[in-house]
JSON list of C-alpha atoms in Angstrom, two decimals:
[
{"chain": "X", "resi": 11, "resn": "VAL", "atom": "CA", "xyz": [10.79, -6.41, 4.22]},
{"chain": "X", "resi": 12, "resn": "SER", "atom": "CA", "xyz": [9.81, -9.71, 2.61]},
{"chain": "X", "resi": 13, "resn": "GLY", "atom": "CA", "xyz": [10.27, -10.29, -1.13]},
{"chain": "X", "resi": 14, "resn": "VAL", "atom": "CA", "xyz": [6.48, -10.56, -1.53]},
{"chain": "X", "resi": 15, "resn": "HIS", "atom": "CA", "xyz": [5.42, -8.60, 1.53]},
{"chain": "X", "resi": 16, "resn": "ALA", "atom": "CA", "xyz": [2.04, -7.06, 0.77]},
{"chain": "X", "resi": 17, "resn": "ARG", "atom": "CA", "xyz": [-0.36, -6.34, -2.07]},
{"chain": "X", "resi": 18, "resn": "LEU", "atom": "CA", "xyz": [-1.60, -2.78, -2.70]},
{"chain": "X", "resi": 19, "resn": "GLU", "atom": "CA", "xyz": [-4.78, -2.35, -4.74]},
{"chain": "X", "resi": 20, "resn": "LYS", "atom": "CA", "xyz": [-7.36, 0.30, -5.49]},
{"chain": "X", "resi": 21, "resn": "LYS", "atom": "CA", "xyz": [-10.91, -0.89, -4.79]},
{"chain": "X", "resi": 22, "resn": "ASP", "atom": "CA", "xyz": [-13.98, 1.35, -4.85]},
{"chain": "X", "resi": 23, "resn": "GLY", "atom": "CA", "xyz": [-11.79, 4.46, -4.71]},
{"chain": "X", "resi": 24, "resn": "ASN", "atom": "CA", "xyz": [-9.82, 3.26, -1.67]},
{"chain": "X", "resi": 25, "resn": "LEU", "atom": "CA", "xyz": [-6.29, 2.02, -1.23]},
{"chain": "X", "resi": 26, "resn": "VAL", "atom": "CA", "xyz": [-6.48, -1.57, 0.03]},
{"chain": "X", "resi": 27, "resn": "VAL", "atom": "CA", "xyz": [-3.51, -3.43, 1.51]},
{"chain": "X", "resi": 28, "resn": "THR", "atom": "CA", "xyz": [-3.22, -7.17, 2.09]},
{"chain": "X", "resi": 29, "resn": "ASP", "atom": "CA", "xyz": [-0.34, -8.71, 4.02]},
{"chain": "X", "resi": 30, "resn": "MET", "atom": "CA", "xyz": [0.96, -11.68, 2.03]},
{"chain": "X", "resi": 31, "resn": "ASP", "atom": "CA", "xyz": [2.01, -13.69, 5.12]},
{"chain": "X", "resi": 32, "resn": "SER", "atom": "CA", "xyz": [5.17, -11.61, 5.49]},
{"chain": "X", "resi": 33, "resn": "THR", "atom": "CA", "xyz": [7.81, -12.47, 8.08]},
{"chain": "X", "resi": 34, "resn": "ASN", "atom": "CA", "xyz": [7.62, -9.18, 10.03]},
{"chain": "X", "resi": 35, "resn": "GLY", "atom": "CA", "xyz": [4.03, -8.15, 9.29]},
{"chain": "X", "resi": 36, "resn": "THR", "atom": "CA", "xyz": [2.24, -5.19, 7.75]},
{"chain": "X", "resi": 37, "resn": "TYR", "atom": "CA", "xyz": [0.64, -2.49, 9.89]},
{"chain": "X", "resi": 38, "resn": "VAL", "atom": "CA", "xyz": [-1.91, 0.28, 9.37]},
{"chain": "X", "resi": 39, "resn": "ASN", "atom": "CA", "xyz": [-1.61, 2.91, 12.09]},
{"chain": "X", "resi": 40, "resn": "GLU", "atom": "CA", "xyz": [0.47, 0.44, 14.14]},
{"chain": "X", "resi": 41, "resn": "ARG", "atom": "CA", "xyz": [-2.32, -2.20, 13.98]},
{"chain": "X", "resi": 42, "resn": "LYS", "atom": "CA", "xyz": [-0.94, -5.48, 12.62]},
{"chain": "X", "resi": 43, "resn": "LEU", "atom": "CA", "xyz": [-2.88, -6.88, 9.67]},
{"chain": "X", "resi": 44, "resn": "VAL", "atom": "CA", "xyz": [-4.08, -10.46, 9.52]},
{"chain": "X", "resi": 45, "resn": "PRO", "atom": "CA", "xyz": [-2.30, -12.14, 6.56]},
{"chain": "X", "resi": 46, "resn": "GLY", "atom": "CA", "xyz": [-4.57, -12.60, 3.54]},
{"chain": "X", "resi": 47, "resn": "PHE", "atom": "CA", "xyz": [-7.27, -10.23, 4.84]},
{"chain": "X", "resi": 48, "resn": "PRO", "atom": "CA", "xyz": [-7.56, -6.98, 2.80]},
{"chain": "X", "resi": 49, "resn": "VAL", "atom": "CA", "xyz": [-7.89, -3.72, 4.74]},
{"chain": "X", "resi": 50, "resn": "ALA", "atom": "CA", "xyz": [-8.81, -0.27, 3.39]},
{"chain": "X", "resi": 51, "resn": "VAL", "atom": "CA", "xyz": [-6.23, 2.42, 4.17]},
{"chain": "X", "resi": 52, "resn": "GLN", "atom": "CA", "xyz": [-7.64, 5.90, 4.72]},
{"chain": "X", "resi": 53, "resn": "PRO", "atom": "CA", "xyz": [-5.77, 9.11, 3.78]},
{"chain": "X", "resi": 54, "resn": "GLY", "atom": "CA", "xyz": [-3.55, 10.22, 6.65]},
{"chain": "X", "resi": 55, "resn": "SER", "atom": "CA", "xyz": [-2.94, 6.64, 7.81]},
{"chain": "X", "resi": 56, "resn": "LEU", "atom": "CA", "xyz": [0.53, 5.22, 8.41]},
{"chain": "X", "resi": 57, "resn": "LEU", "atom": "CA", "xyz": [1.31, 2.14, 6.34]},
{"chain": "X", "resi": 58, "resn": "ILE", "atom": "CA", "xyz": [4.20, 0.18, 7.85]},
{"chain": "X", "resi": 59, "resn": "PHE", "atom": "CA", "xyz": [6.03, -2.79, 6.31]},
{"chain": "X", "resi": 60, "resn": "GLY", "atom": "CA", "xyz": [7.85, -4.83, 8.94]},
{"chain": "X", "resi": 61, "resn": "ASP", "atom": "CA", "xyz": [8.47, -2.37, 11.73]},
{"chain": "X", "resi": 62, "resn": "ILE", "atom": "CA", "xyz": [9.02, 1.38, 11.71]},
{"chain": "X", "resi": 63, "resn": "HIS", "atom": "CA", "xyz": [12.73, 0.79, 11.14]},
{"chain": "X", "resi": 64, "resn": "LEU", "atom": "CA", "xyz": [12.14, -1.03, 7.82]},
{"chain": "X", "resi": 65, "resn": "ALA", "atom": "CA", "xyz": [9.60, 1.03, 5.86]},
{"chain": "X", "resi": 66, "resn": "MET", "atom": "CA", "xyz": [6.88, 3.47, 6.98]},
{"chain": "X", "resi": 67, "resn": "PHE", "atom": "CA", "xyz": [4.69, 5.56, 4.68]},
{"chain": "X", "resi": 68, "resn": "ARG", "atom": "CA", "xyz": [1.92, 8.10, 5.25]},
{"chain": "X", "resi": 69, "resn": "VAL", "atom": "CA", "xyz": [-0.90, 7.70, 2.73]},
{"chain": "X", "resi": 70, "resn": "ARG", "atom": "CA", "xyz": [-2.01, 11.01, 1.23]},
{"chain": "X", "resi": 71, "resn": "LYS", "atom": "CA", "xyz": [-4.72, 10.00, -1.23]},
{"chain": "X", "resi": 72, "resn": "THR", "atom": "CA", "xyz": [-5.59, 7.38, -3.83]},
{"chain": "X", "resi": 73, "resn": "ILE", "atom": "CA", "xyz": [-5.65, 8.83, -7.34]},
{"chain": "X", "resi": 74, "resn": "VAL", "atom": "CA", "xyz": [-4.90, 5.88, -9.62]},
{"chain": "X", "resi": 75, "resn": "ASP", "atom": "CA", "xyz": [-7.42, 4.72, -12.20]},
{"chain": "X", "resi": 76, "resn": "VAL", "atom": "CA", "xyz": [-6.10, 2.21, -14.74]},
{"chain": "X", "resi": 77, "resn": "PRO", "atom": "CA", "xyz": [-8.53, 0.48, -17.12]},
{"chain": "X", "resi": 78, "resn": "ALA", "atom": "CA", "xyz": [-8.29, -3.30, -17.43]},
{"chain": "X", "resi": 79, "resn": "GLU", "atom": "CA", "xyz": [-7.11, -2.96, -21.05]},
{"chain": "X", "resi": 80, "resn": "ALA", "atom": "CA", "xyz": [-4.24, -0.63, -20.08]},
{"chain": "X", "resi": 81, "resn": "THR", "atom": "CA", "xyz": [-0.94, -0.92, -21.91]},
{"chain": "X", "resi": 82, "resn": "LYS", "atom": "CA", "xyz": [2.37, -1.55, -20.14]},
{"chain": "X", "resi": 83, "resn": "ASP", "atom": "CA", "xyz": [3.14, 2.17, -20.42]},
{"chain": "X", "resi": 84, "resn": "ASP", "atom": "CA", "xyz": [-0.22, 3.01, -18.79]},
{"chain": "X", "resi": 85, "resn": "GLN", "atom": "CA", "xyz": [0.46, 0.55, -15.98]},
{"chain": "X", "resi": 86, "resn": "GLN", "atom": "CA", "xyz": [3.94, 2.00, -15.38]},
{"chain": "X", "resi": 87, "resn": "GLU", "atom": "CA", "xyz": [2.50, 5.52, -15.29]},
{"chain": "X", "resi": 88, "resn": "ALA", "atom": "CA", "xyz": [-0.11, 4.34, -12.76]},
{"chain": "X", "resi": 89, "resn": "LYS", "atom": "CA", "xyz": [2.64, 2.88, -10.55]},
{"chain": "X", "resi": 90, "resn": "THR", "atom": "CA", "xyz": [4.45, 6.23, -10.69]},
{"chain": "X", "resi": 91, "resn": "VAL", "atom": "CA", "xyz": [1.28, 8.10, -9.73]},
{"chain": "X", "resi": 92, "resn": "LEU", "atom": "CA", "xyz": [0.59, 5.67, -6.86]},
{"chain": "X", "resi": 93, "resn": "ALA", "atom": "CA", "xyz": [4.15, 6.05, -5.64]},
{"chain": "X", "resi": 94, "resn": "SER", "atom": "CA", "xyz": [3.70, 9.84, -5.51]},
{"chain": "X", "resi": 95, "resn": "ALA", "atom": "CA", "xyz": [0.47, 9.39, -3.54]},
{"chain": "X", "resi": 96, "resn": "VAL", "atom": "CA", "xyz": [2.29, 7.41, -0.83]},
{"chain": "X", "resi": 97, "resn": "GLN", "atom": "CA", "xyz": [4.86, 9.53, 0.97]},
{"chain": "X", "resi": 98, "resn": "GLU", "atom": "CA", "xyz": [7.79, 7.90, 2.78]},
{"chain": "X", "resi": 99, "resn": "THR", "atom": "CA", "xyz": [8.24, 9.20, 6.33]},
{"chain": "X", "resi": 100, "resn": "SER", "atom": "CA", "xyz": [11.52, 9.46, 8.18]}
]
């Protein structure tokens, strides 16, 4: 997986992933993303970084809501919550 592989964001209640021109690509349900083009990821989708041998996650749901004026502690808590909403598959 690249050092800066992809960006994950919450927009309008959805998880949105953008490939950051990674070397091995980012995939949603085995469909390769176009670098720089954000794509919404629906619950139940597979989110793959590189290929299935590098990192594959099944998205359960998006539950993060962090206000713009959030403190560092709030932001860290949001990252923890997001991490629990994305389940690594094996």
